[in-house]
Each structure stands twice: as C-alpha cells, then as structure tokens.
Rosetta silent file (secondary structure, phi, psi, omega in degrees, C-alpha in Angstrom):
SEQUENCE: MIFHLLFDPFVSLGFMRRALVACFALSLSSTPLGVFLSLRRMSLVGDALSHAILPGVAIGYLLSGMSLMAMGIGGFIAGLLVAVLSGWVTSLTVLKEDASFAGFYLGSLALGVTLVSLRGSSVDLLHLLFGAVLAVDKRAILFVGLIATFTVLCLALIYRALVIEAFDAAFLRINDRGYPRLIHALFLALVVLNLVAGFQILGTLMSVGLMMLPAVAARCWSGHLPGTLLIAVLIGLFSAGIGLLWSFYASLPAGPAIVLTASLIFFISVLVGPRGSFTMIWRRRRLAISKEKE
SCORE:     score description
SCORE:     0.000 S_00000001
   1 L     0.000  -50.321  179.538    0.000    0.000    0.000 S_00000001
   2 H   -65.484  -41.443  177.451    2.715    2.445    1.022 S_00000001
   3 H   -58.158  -42.497  179.873    4.864    1.372   -1.930 S_00000001
   4 H   -62.458  -44.738 -178.748    1.919    2.024   -4.237 S_00000001
   5 H   -65.569  -36.216 -175.447    1.322    5.507   -2.802 S_00000001
   6 H   -78.385  -35.644 -169.486    4.993    6.479   -3.038 S_00000001
   7 H  -112.193  -19.241 -176.284    5.872    5.215   -6.487 S_00000001
   8 H   -59.700  -41.845  178.784    2.673    4.901   -8.510 S_00000001
   9 H   -60.358  -35.712 -178.314    2.532    8.611   -9.558 S_00000001
  10 H   -80.479  -27.618  179.316    6.077    8.441  -10.933 S_00000001
  11 H   -77.153  -40.373 -172.130    5.565    5.066  -12.619 S_00000001
  12 H   -92.837  -20.517 -174.185    2.262    5.873  -14.311 S_00000001
  13 L  -118.275  121.375 -178.410    2.629    9.592  -15.130 S_00000001
  14 H   -66.307  -37.818 -177.658    5.345   10.903  -17.450 S_00000001
  15 H   -68.286  -28.712  176.068    5.163   14.513  -16.269 S_00000001
  16 H   -71.244  -38.865  177.539    5.793   13.393  -12.673 S_00000001
  17 H   -63.932  -45.589 -179.484    8.875   11.409  -13.761 S_00000001
  18 H   -62.636  -41.596  178.430   10.253   14.369  -15.699 S_00000001
  19 H   -62.718  -40.883 -179.838    9.661   16.698  -12.759 S_00000001
  20 H   -65.564  -43.415  179.537   11.403   14.267  -10.396 S_00000001
  21 H   -62.775  -44.177 -179.180   14.455   13.868  -12.652 S_00000001
  22 H   -63.937  -43.609 -179.792   14.798   17.640  -13.091 S_00000001
  23 H   -67.620  -37.209  177.002   14.491   18.294   -9.345 S_00000001
  24 H   -63.435  -44.384  179.070   16.981   15.537   -8.527 S_00000001
  25 H   -61.926  -42.330  179.501   19.529   16.992  -10.960 S_00000001
  26 H   -66.065  -37.980  179.185   19.047   20.461   -9.502 S_00000001
  27 H   -64.222  -39.631 -178.477   19.412   19.126   -5.951 S_00000001
  28 H   -63.569  -32.329 -175.685   22.719   17.407   -6.776 S_00000001
  29 H   -99.417  -34.649 -172.469   24.298   20.629   -8.038 S_00000001
  30 H   -85.979  -33.050 -178.304   22.655   23.468   -6.119 S_00000001
  31 H   -65.021  -38.381  173.706   22.661   22.161   -2.538 S_00000001
  32 H   -61.226  -36.636  175.976   26.504   21.975   -2.327 S_00000001
  33 H   -62.911  -38.840  177.588   26.601   25.576   -3.512 S_00000001
  34 H   -62.895  -37.245  177.340   24.148   26.435   -0.738 S_00000001
  35 H   -61.500  -46.228 -179.512   26.460   24.820    1.828 S_00000001
  36 H   -69.806  -32.738  174.513   29.389   26.965    0.711 S_00000001
  37 H   -62.188  -42.916 -179.757   27.186   30.070    0.623 S_00000001
  38 H   -69.082  -37.038  178.124   26.194   29.469    4.255 S_00000001
  39 H   -65.696  -33.996 -179.756   29.807   28.797    5.286 S_00000001
  40 L   -88.425    7.876 -177.871   30.884   32.061    3.659 S_00000001
  41 L    55.919   43.726 -179.032   27.983   33.912    5.358 S_00000001
  42 L  -122.852   27.472 -176.261   26.522   34.695    1.934 S_00000001
  43 H   -58.276  -42.433 -178.386   23.134   33.009    2.318 S_00000001
  44 H   -74.164  -18.304  175.425   21.222   36.173    1.459 S_00000001
  45 H   -66.091  -38.434  175.997   23.438   36.735   -1.582 S_00000001
  46 H   -60.436  -41.655  177.438   21.905   33.617   -3.117 S_00000001
  47 H   -63.993  -41.662  179.479   18.445   35.079   -2.537 S_00000001
  48 H   -63.120  -42.871 -179.426   19.527   38.380   -4.060 S_00000001
  49 H   -68.143  -31.690  178.236   20.922   36.706   -7.174 S_00000001
  50 H   -64.819  -32.145  175.145   17.744   34.666   -7.624 S_00000001
  51 H   -79.507  -31.672 -174.861   15.844   37.946   -7.915 S_00000001
  52 H   -67.783  -24.720 -178.139   18.566   39.585   -9.991 S_00000001
  53 L   -76.644  -12.474 -173.786   18.181   37.166  -12.911 S_00000001
  54 H   -60.753  -42.597  178.619   14.548   38.208  -13.488 S_00000001
  55 H   -59.646  -41.103  178.361   15.245   41.213  -15.799 S_00000001
  56 H   -65.321  -40.662  175.779   17.382   39.035  -18.088 S_00000001
  57 H   -61.883  -41.302 -179.557   14.722   36.317  -18.092 S_00000001
  58 H   -65.404  -40.885  179.031   12.099   38.958  -18.881 S_00000001
  59 H   -65.382  -42.433  175.409   14.118   40.391  -21.775 S_00000001
  60 H   -60.640  -37.399  177.993   14.594   36.896  -23.194 S_00000001
  61 H   -66.550  -42.122 -179.434   10.851   36.357  -22.845 S_00000001
  62 H   -65.919  -34.576 -177.626   10.043   39.630  -24.621 S_00000001
  63 H   -81.769  -37.507 -171.617   12.393   38.805  -27.502 S_00000001
  64 H  -129.743    9.512 -178.107   11.671   35.109  -27.989 S_00000001
  65 L    71.661 -148.742 -178.593    8.608   34.207  -25.944 S_00000001
  66 L   -81.077   53.241  177.701    8.859   31.121  -23.726 S_00000001
  67 L   -89.387  117.713 -177.515   12.223   30.131  -25.189 S_00000001
  68 H   -60.725  -41.883 -178.039   14.258   28.306  -22.543 S_00000001
  69 H   -65.974  -45.977 -178.795   17.583   29.159  -24.183 S_00000001
  70 H   -63.653  -45.354 -179.657   16.815   32.874  -24.606 S_00000001
  71 H   -68.318  -35.415  178.857   15.525   33.272  -21.053 S_00000001
  72 H   -66.084  -45.399  178.796   18.423   31.232  -19.666 S_00000001
  73 H   -64.322  -43.852  178.751   21.083   33.306  -21.421 S_00000001
  74 H   -61.608  -43.548  179.189   19.346   36.536  -20.433 S_00000001
  75 H   -65.002  -39.202  179.573   19.062   35.457  -16.808 S_00000001
  76 H   -64.640  -44.151  179.095   22.710   34.388  -16.651 S_00000001
  77 H   -64.136  -43.092 -179.518   23.920   37.706  -18.061 S_00000001
  78 H   -64.182  -42.662  179.196   21.687   39.693  -15.714 S_00000001
  79 H   -63.611  -43.965  178.084   22.827   37.717  -12.667 S_00000001
  80 H   -64.738  -38.528  179.680   26.507   38.110  -13.524 S_00000001
  81 H   -62.305  -43.938  177.887   26.014   41.820  -14.187 S_00000001
  82 H   -64.076  -41.158  179.164   24.456   42.341  -10.757 S_00000001
  83 H   -62.672  -44.019  179.712   27.252   40.330   -9.108 S_00000001
  84 H   -65.531  -46.111 -179.957   29.953   42.368  -10.895 S_00000001
  85 H   -63.650  -38.565  178.447   28.281   45.712  -10.164 S_00000001
  86 H   -65.144  -42.225  176.468   27.787   44.794   -6.516 S_00000001
  87 H   -63.539  -38.948  178.641   31.459   43.864   -6.170 S_00000001
  88 H   -64.505  -45.096  178.104   32.472   47.097   -7.876 S_00000001
  89 H   -63.224  -40.103  179.659   30.295   49.195   -5.555 S_00000001
  90 H   -63.190  -38.394 -177.950   31.646   47.334   -2.520 S_00000001
  91 H   -75.333  -21.661 -174.721   35.248   48.011   -3.525 S_00000001
  92 H  -107.748   -9.016 -177.687   34.685   51.738   -4.151 S_00000001
  93 L  -128.576 -178.471  178.830   32.279   52.691   -1.337 S_00000001
  94 L   -84.998   -4.601 -178.423   31.735   52.067    2.366 S_00000001
  95 L   -71.628  141.901  173.236   28.888   49.639    1.607 S_00000001
  96 L   -83.549  169.542 -173.389   29.400   45.977    2.385 S_00000001
  97 H   -61.597  -39.488 -178.337   28.629   43.262   -0.151 S_00000001
  98 H   -66.706  -35.916  179.370   25.240   42.347    1.301 S_00000001
  99 H   -68.603  -41.310  179.179   24.080   45.984    1.235 S_00000001
 100 H   -68.433  -37.206  175.573   25.125   46.511   -2.383 S_00000001
 101 H   -62.039  -41.908 -179.451   23.452   43.247   -3.406 S_00000001
 102 H   -61.039  -42.755  179.709   20.250   44.358   -1.665 S_00000001
 103 H   -62.665  -41.762 -177.536   20.206   47.634   -3.576 S_00000001
 104 H   -76.033  -39.263 -173.250   20.691   45.969   -6.952 S_00000001
 105 H   -73.155  -30.942  177.772   18.392   42.981   -6.505 S_00000001
 106 H   -66.362  -41.869  175.589   15.395   45.042   -5.379 S_00000001
 107 H   -65.910  -37.890  179.488   15.692   47.199   -8.468 S_00000001
 108 H   -64.925  -41.641  179.480   16.206   44.113  -10.639 S_00000001
 109 H   -62.595  -45.795  179.535   13.092   42.431   -9.274 S_00000001
 110 H   -64.253  -40.245  179.482   10.945   45.508   -9.919 S_00000001
 111 H   -65.410  -41.806 -179.779   12.410   45.927  -13.421 S_00000001
 112 H   -63.295  -45.378  178.727   11.802   42.262  -14.280 S_00000001
 113 H   -62.111  -39.914  179.567    8.167   42.332  -13.172 S_00000001
 114 H   -64.617  -42.716 -179.061    7.640   45.559  -15.135 S_00000001
 115 H   -64.736  -43.170  178.636    9.170   44.116  -18.310 S_00000001
 116 H   -63.982  -37.390 -178.074    7.058   40.959  -18.174 S_00000001
 117 H   -68.502  -19.899 -179.409    3.940   43.035  -17.569 S_00000001
 118 H   -64.545  -36.172 -176.862    4.576   45.039  -20.756 S_00000001
 119 H  -126.754  -26.784 -175.014    3.676   42.102  -23.008 S_00000001
 120 L   -89.233  173.657  178.033    2.835   39.073  -20.928 S_00000001
 121 L   -99.360  177.329  177.594   -0.206   38.101  -18.930 S_00000001
 122 H   -65.181  -29.558  177.291   -0.515   37.408  -15.214 S_00000001
 123 H   -65.476  -43.560  177.881   -0.163   33.684  -16.028 S_00000001
 124 H   -62.311  -40.724  179.912    3.212   34.305  -17.712 S_00000001
 125 H   -64.153  -43.931  178.297    4.361   36.370  -14.733 S_00000001
 126 H   -63.588  -36.230  178.750    3.371   33.630  -12.282 S_00000001
 127 H   -62.745  -43.338 -178.712    5.180   31.067  -14.462 S_00000001
 128 H   -73.114  -35.917 -176.894    8.430   33.048  -14.326 S_00000001
 129 H   -78.643  -37.681 -172.856    8.158   33.882  -10.624 S_00000001
 130 H  -119.559   -0.068  174.555    7.032   30.497   -9.298 S_00000001
 131 L    76.066  176.993  177.509    7.959   28.070  -12.080 S_00000001
 132 L  -148.367   73.188 -171.943    6.031   25.183  -13.612 S_00000001
 133 H   -63.631  -32.254 -179.032    7.800   22.042  -12.479 S_00000001
 134 H   -77.495   -8.230  177.918    5.064   19.717  -13.731 S_00000001
 135 H  -102.203   11.913 -179.825    5.383   21.206  -17.223 S_00000001
 136 L   -64.743  130.656  178.850    9.098   20.371  -17.556 S_00000001
 137 L  -107.744 -174.644 -176.569    9.866   18.801  -20.936 S_00000001
 138 H   -65.728  -35.025  178.265   12.855   16.872  -22.280 S_00000001
 139 H   -63.808  -41.956  178.914   14.671   20.039  -23.378 S_00000001
 140 H   -65.331  -39.188  177.563   14.407   21.479  -19.887 S_00000001
 141 H   -62.676  -43.499  177.951   15.692   18.230  -18.364 S_00000001
 142 H   -62.737  -42.407  179.052   18.667   18.276  -20.737 S_00000001
 143 H   -59.879  -50.485 -179.480   19.302   21.946  -19.911 S_00000001
 144 H   -66.325  -39.553 -179.562   19.239   21.316  -16.151 S_00000001
 145 H   -62.855  -41.881  178.100   21.258   18.111  -16.503 S_00000001
 146 H   -64.275  -42.618  178.932   24.064   19.838  -18.413 S_00000001
 147 H   -65.157  -41.876  179.284   24.253   22.639  -15.857 S_00000001
 148 H   -62.874  -43.127  179.111   24.241   20.142  -12.973 S_00000001
 149 H   -63.677  -46.214  178.762   27.049   18.100  -14.566 S_00000001
 150 H   -61.108  -40.943 -179.089   29.143   21.198  -15.275 S_00000001
 151 H   -64.602  -46.100 -179.377   28.602   22.467  -11.715 S_00000001
 152 H   -62.300  -41.085  178.700   29.633   19.195  -10.065 S_00000001
 153 H   -64.950  -42.755  178.803   32.787   19.001  -12.197 S_00000001
 154 H   -64.626  -41.574  178.626   33.720   22.606  -11.388 S_00000001
 155 H   -62.990  -37.069  177.416   33.123   22.061   -7.674 S_00000001
 156 H   -63.593  -36.887 -178.180   35.391   19.010   -7.777 S_00000001
 157 H   -73.522  -37.430 -174.883   38.155   21.115   -9.367 S_00000001
 158 H  -107.826   15.028 -175.758   37.930   24.085   -6.976 S_00000001
 159 H   -57.596  -48.583 -176.824   36.803   22.194   -3.856 S_00000001
 160 H   -61.066  -44.194 -179.867   40.071   22.670   -1.964 S_00000001
 161 H   -65.098  -38.582  178.521   40.192   26.409   -2.714 S_00000001
 162 H   -64.747  -39.464  179.194   36.553   26.858   -1.672 S_00000001
 163 H   -64.976  -45.712  179.835   37.214   25.082    1.617 S_00000001
 164 H   -62.616  -43.348 -178.823   40.280   27.226    2.354 S_00000001
 165 H   -66.779  -34.258 -179.150   38.438   30.425    1.443 S_00000001
 166 H   -69.370  -35.664 -174.484   35.448   29.469    3.593 S_00000001
 167 H  -104.522  -25.200 -178.778   37.532   28.781    6.723 S_00000001
 168 L  -151.951   73.696 -177.569   40.689   30.885    6.217 S_00000001
 169 H   -65.480  -31.862 -179.454   40.280   33.451    3.445 S_00000001
 170 H   -62.492  -39.493  178.782   43.289   35.465    4.682 S_00000001
 171 H   -60.619  -43.058 -178.390   45.609   32.500    4.064 S_00000001
 172 H   -68.157  -37.339  179.127   44.418   32.200    0.486 S_00000001
 173 H   -66.795  -38.115 -177.810   44.813   35.924   -0.151 S_00000001
 174 H   -70.619  -40.185 -172.579   48.378   35.953    1.197 S_00000001
 175 H   -90.695  -18.296 -177.383   49.588   32.877   -0.690 S_00000001
 176 L  -136.139   94.852  179.823   47.766   33.314   -4.022 S_00000001
 177 L   -69.251  125.938  178.307   47.586   36.818   -5.441 S_00000001
 178 L    82.775  -24.805 -178.196   44.549   37.264   -7.631 S_00000001
 179 H   -64.168  -42.594  179.002   43.554   33.610   -7.231 S_00000001
 180 H   -59.183  -37.695  178.895   40.887   34.236   -4.545 S_00000001
 181 H   -65.009  -38.006  178.837   39.090   36.721   -6.824 S_00000001
 182 H   -65.910  -43.549  178.591   39.036   34.176   -9.620 S_00000001
 183 H   -63.601  -43.560  179.985   37.636   31.491   -7.305 S_00000001
 184 H   -62.448  -43.092  179.895   35.056   33.915   -5.936 S_00000001
 185 H   -65.360  -42.312  179.127   33.988   34.950   -9.435 S_00000001
 186 H   -65.705  -39.296  178.816   33.720   31.338  -10.612 S_00000001
 187 H   -62.880  -46.445  178.425   31.731   30.418   -7.515 S_00000001
 188 H   -63.952  -35.490  177.444   29.241   33.255   -8.055 S_00000001
 189 H   -64.140  -39.304  177.317   28.965   32.274  -11.726 S_00000001
 190 H   -65.639  -38.722  177.541   28.059   28.724  -10.678 S_00000001
 191 H   -61.672  -47.847  179.480   25.447   30.092   -8.267 S_00000001
 192 H   -61.838  -42.489 -178.167   23.892   32.222  -11.015 S_00000001
 193 H   -61.406  -41.131  179.314   24.008   29.307  -13.456 S_00000001
 194 H   -72.522  -31.932  174.933   22.134   27.031  -11.036 S_00000001
 195 H   -67.942  -35.897  175.539   19.570   29.720  -10.297 S_00000001
 196 H   -64.655  -41.144  176.524   19.022   30.037  -14.037 S_00000001
 197 H   -65.015  -36.066 -177.135   18.513   26.270  -14.208 S_00000001
 198 H   -75.611  -23.626 -175.366   16.155   26.440  -11.248 S_00000001
 199 H   -66.413  -32.055  179.169   13.925   29.218  -12.555 S_00000001
 200 H   -67.354  -29.417 -176.805   12.430   26.934  -15.211 S_00000001
 201 H   -92.779  -53.013 -173.578   11.495   24.422  -12.513 S_00000001
 202 H  -111.388   -3.909 -178.403   10.758   26.460   -9.391 S_00000001
 203 H    86.048  163.889 -177.281   10.683   30.028  -10.710 S_00000001
 204 H   -68.479  -25.509 -178.890   12.997   32.920   -9.901 S_00000001
 205 H   -85.991  -27.381 -173.966   11.512   33.372   -6.414 S_00000001
 206 H  -101.083  -17.627 -173.463   11.545   29.708   -5.361 S_00000001
 207 H   -61.677  -32.732  179.908   14.742   28.355   -6.938 S_00000001
 208 H   -69.556  -20.363  179.978   16.915   29.615   -4.081 S_00000001
 209 H   -63.128  -43.701  179.101   14.793   27.574   -1.650 S_00000001
 210 H   -72.969  -16.450  177.338   16.099   24.236   -2.931 S_00000001
 211 H   -84.075  -43.826 -169.853   19.620   25.674   -2.814 S_00000001
 212 H   -96.837  -39.463 -174.185   19.663   27.105    0.720 S_00000001
 213 H   -62.260  -47.639  175.464   17.123   25.239    2.885 S_00000001
 214 H   -61.873  -33.670 -178.462   18.751   21.761    2.612 S_00000001
 215 H   -65.845  -48.557 -178.276   22.150   23.381    3.128 S_00000001
 216 H   -72.355  -30.608  175.826   21.283   25.184    6.367 S_00000001
 217 H   -66.374  -39.470 -178.416   19.307   22.159    7.619 S_00000001
 218 H   -64.261  -29.773  179.991   22.313   19.888    7.017 S_00000001
 219 L   -68.089  -18.736  176.100   24.513   22.068    9.218 S_00000001
 220 L   -81.649   -9.360 -177.472   22.280   21.122   12.163 S_00000001
 221 L  -109.998  -19.083 -177.196   23.117   17.439   11.620 S_00000001
 222 L  -145.605  141.831  176.224   26.863   17.449   10.932 S_00000001
 223 L  -102.134    4.203  179.402   29.863   19.498   11.957 S_00000001
 224 L  -111.942  139.461 -173.429   32.096   18.119    9.196 S_00000001
 225 H   -61.998  -47.844  178.852   32.011   19.517    5.676 S_00000001
 226 H   -58.325  -42.124  177.923   31.850   16.201    3.736 S_00000001
 227 H   -65.073  -39.508  178.184   29.014   15.009    5.961 S_00000001
 228 H   -63.334  -42.440  178.706   27.213   18.332    5.620 S_00000001
 229 H   -62.953  -43.730 -179.604   27.452   18.195    1.830 S_00000001
 230 H   -64.872  -45.619 -179.578   26.121   14.636    1.720 S_00000001
 231 H   -64.719  -38.813  179.223   23.238   15.354    4.100 S_00000001
 232 H   -61.486  -43.531  178.663   22.331   18.530    2.195 S_00000001
 233 H   -63.950  -43.478 -179.925   22.083   16.602   -1.079 S_00000001
 234 H   -63.836  -39.585  177.444   19.988   13.868    0.564 S_00000001
 235 H   -64.941  -39.998  177.979   17.633   16.462    2.082 S_00000001
 236 H   -62.792  -44.644  178.525   17.295   18.126   -1.321 S_00000001
 237 H   -63.389  -44.524 -179.442   16.455   14.813   -3.004 S_00000001
 238 H   -64.108  -42.522  179.775   14.005   13.872   -0.258 S_00000001
 239 H   -62.333  -39.995  179.547   12.322   17.310   -0.383 S_00000001
 240 H   -64.195  -47.330 -178.600   11.893   17.052   -4.132 S_00000001
 241 H   -65.311  -49.241 -178.861   10.320   13.589   -3.993 S_00000001
 242 H   -67.994  -37.313  178.683    8.025   14.224   -1.027 S_00000001
 243 H   -62.964  -41.502  177.473    7.078   17.688   -2.296 S_00000001
 244 H   -65.444  -41.309  177.422    5.984   16.285   -5.653 S_00000001
 245 H   -64.658  -41.523  178.605    3.956   13.556   -3.951 S_00000001
 246 H   -60.349  -45.297 -179.907    2.413   16.101   -1.612 S_00000001
 247 H   -65.705  -34.064 -178.575    1.422   18.327   -4.526 S_00000001
 248 H   -69.547  -47.667 -175.603   -0.022   15.340   -6.411 S_00000001
 249 H   -80.764  -28.270 -177.551   -2.228   13.987   -3.627 S_00000001
 250 H  -102.032    2.060 -179.735   -3.205   17.340   -2.073 S_00000001
 251 L    56.568   48.407  178.392   -3.601   19.244   -5.388 S_00000001
 252 L  -106.391  157.899  172.862   -1.040   21.855   -4.356 S_00000001
 253 L   -60.047  131.840 -170.939    1.355   23.868   -6.549 S_00000001
 254 H   -66.989  -46.795 -178.390    4.383   21.625   -7.016 S_00000001
 255 H   -58.653  -55.315  176.757    7.165   24.216   -6.672 S_00000001
 256 H   -59.129  -32.963  178.868    5.931   25.731   -3.394 S_00000001
 257 H   -64.295  -39.952  178.541    5.202   22.207   -2.077 S_00000001
 258 H   -64.500  -47.585 -179.425    8.852   21.210   -2.655 S_00000001
 259 H   -66.968  -36.972  178.007   10.204   24.337   -0.951 S_00000001
 260 H   -65.976  -36.971  175.471    7.679   23.990    1.891 S_00000001
 261 H   -62.370  -44.582  176.814    8.827   20.402    2.449 S_00000001
 262 H   -62.310  -35.878  178.395   12.436   21.607    2.651 S_00000001
 263 H   -65.353  -41.935  178.709   11.294   24.319    5.101 S_00000001
 264 H   -63.404  -40.031  177.369    9.639   21.732    7.370 S_00000001
 265 H   -64.852  -37.836  177.052   12.831   19.652    7.356 S_00000001
 266 H   -60.942  -46.834 -179.726   14.774   22.799    8.237 S_00000001
 267 H   -63.738  -41.066  177.232   12.533   23.524   11.241 S_00000001
 268 H   -62.903  -41.800 -179.976   12.800   19.915   12.435 S_00000001
 269 H   -64.012  -41.632  179.367   16.589   20.054   12.047 S_00000001
 270 H   -63.163  -34.439 -176.711   16.820   23.300   14.007 S_00000001
 271 H   -81.667  -50.625 -168.409   14.796   21.780   16.831 S_00000001
 272 H  -117.396    1.286  177.986   16.029   18.180   17.178 S_00000001
 273 L   -64.590  159.326  178.626   19.231   17.908   15.105 S_00000001
 274 L   -57.315  -23.965  177.233   22.507   17.011   16.887 S_00000001
 275 L  -114.606   20.460 -179.708   23.505   20.649   16.497 S_00000001
 276 L   -86.427 -178.072 -171.958   19.947   21.979   16.938 S_00000001
 277 H   -68.103  -48.789 -177.920   18.457   24.073   19.732 S_00000001
 278 H   -62.706  -41.237 -179.998   17.006   21.338   21.963 S_00000001
 279 H   -64.787  -42.596 -179.850   20.189   19.265   21.762 S_00000001
 280 H   -66.053  -38.895  177.572   22.401   22.244   22.588 S_00000001
 281 H   -63.752  -42.868  179.353   20.190   23.199   25.565 S_00000001
 282 H   -62.829  -41.382  179.217   20.311   19.607   26.859 S_00000001
 283 H   -65.808  -39.913  179.433   24.106   19.488   26.535 S_00000001
 284 H   -65.454  -38.851  178.414   24.501   22.790   28.381 S_00000001
 285 H   -65.854  -41.867  177.890   22.294   21.569   31.193 S_00000001
 286 H   -62.218  -40.381  178.719   24.276   18.334   31.470 S_00000001
 287 H   -65.248  -40.798  179.492   27.502   20.336   31.546 S_00000001
 288 H   -65.467  -39.348  179.502   26.132   22.646   34.245 S_00000001
 289 H   -65.878  -42.533 -179.565   24.986   19.648   36.343 S_00000001
 290 H   -64.903  -35.893  177.890   28.371   17.945   36.017 S_00000001
 291 H   -67.817  -37.788  178.745   30.142   21.140   37.103 S_00000001
 292 H   -65.201  -38.046 -179.870   27.875   21.455   40.140 S_00000001
 293 H   -66.990  -33.055  178.961   28.666   17.860   41.166 S_00000001
 294 L   -70.397    0.000    0.000   32.385   18.580   40.933 S_00000001
C-alpha cells in the first residue's frame, strides 16, 4: 500500500517522472553551492541573485517568448552583471557586499516584473516567478542536466580552494595573489548558473529555496564539511520527492510544495538535530549539572 502511494505517480505519469528527474539533478548541483554560501555567510546573496536574474529572463521572454535558451542566457547575463556591479560598488564605497546586493536585486526584481507586464499576462508572470515544475519537458531536463554536470565538475576542481576560502580566506589571499578573486567569481557564476537552471522548474523566487534550505538544515546534523554536503544533497532529493507527492495527492502547486517540504525539514533540524536548539540546551544543562557535582 505504502509502496503504491509512493511510487505509482512516478511510474504511471510521465510529467511526474520528468519533474522528479529535473528536481533531482538540480538538488545534486545546487545544494553543495548552498552549503558553501552558508559557510561564507553569503546566504542572502543567493536570494539576491535569484531575484537579480529576473530582468534578463524577462528580456529573453520579450524577444523570444517562452524560449528556454533565450531566457536562460538573459538570466545568466543579468545575474553576472548584478554580481559584478555589486562587487564594484563594494570596492569603491563604504557599503558591504550584502548591502550593495540588496540595492541591486530590489531594483532588478521591480524591473523584471515591469518588463514581463509590458507584453505578458498574469499567467506568464506567475510562471516566471514560481515556475512550472510539472510542465518540464525533455529540453528542460537536458538543460538542467548539463548545468548540474558542469557544476559538479567545477566544484570538484575548486573544492580545496573553496574550503580554504570558507575557513581561512586570509591564508588564500596571502599565498595566491589574484587567485581568490578568480575562485570567488567562478563560484558566483556557478550560483547564477544554477539559479538560471532552477527558474524553469521552481521560478525565480523559489529556486533559491532548494539551494539554501537543505544546506542550512544539514549544518544542524553534521559538523564536518563532507558530511554536511552529503546530508544537504539527501535532504534536497528527499524534499523534491516528497514535495511532488504532496502536490499530487493534495492538489497543491508543485514548486511551493517542494520548498515547503524543505522548510519543514529545516525547522525539524533546528529543533532536534545534533547541532539543533534542543540538543544544545540539553548538553549545556548536562555540563552545568556535572560542574555542580564537581
């Protein structure tokens, strides 16, 4: 009975299988990026970039309609442009990186919504903002799969540098002149690329959810980076599968259901994870009791 409930929608319905494959591919590539974003205290930068790609997506939509390639290229260029401009403003003013990102992404979001509204309908706007995971076709799966493969290969190549920069950025700056900027730029490009892949599935507003929520939840379960990366990927895969099933049986929007599932796992992790709030309170009480006995 349980086996039937869990697997029958994916066995009997092609659009559910395609949605599951696309979400799995996105989880494999985007959740590790979310882990490194959280380690570098750049979690909100991912959210900012997810909004920043909207003007490029909108321009691609205005020029070519619902062309995945046109919207993807436009979104990638827009995201990189915001990242470059934010870095430039940070280097020349007293503003920190998060403040400059906030200024650019709010304007980008408003510009993107305005551009879509010039020619599109409210349905088109909702499609771009919240995605249409159940409408994913073979071209979209190929698009997401290529980006996921490229991302995993790049992460394997720069893994050591990302780890050093996350835990000891000063060491990397002293020993490799110019190298940290290249790593940082490549990392942000990978983030933008995965957000572009995610907008077709979850929309520009929801794509960052599958990137960040499994990542921050995984940090409540493991204090070691390899374990955190593995748990984050598993949470992303689980959220995608359960979210799709939830949307199927409860007639809910699929994208928000996936992100809401990841949110519930995050709250559970914060409460009862080995590094969560209840566990930390219990350990402190045990430590206080042991000190009193001594």
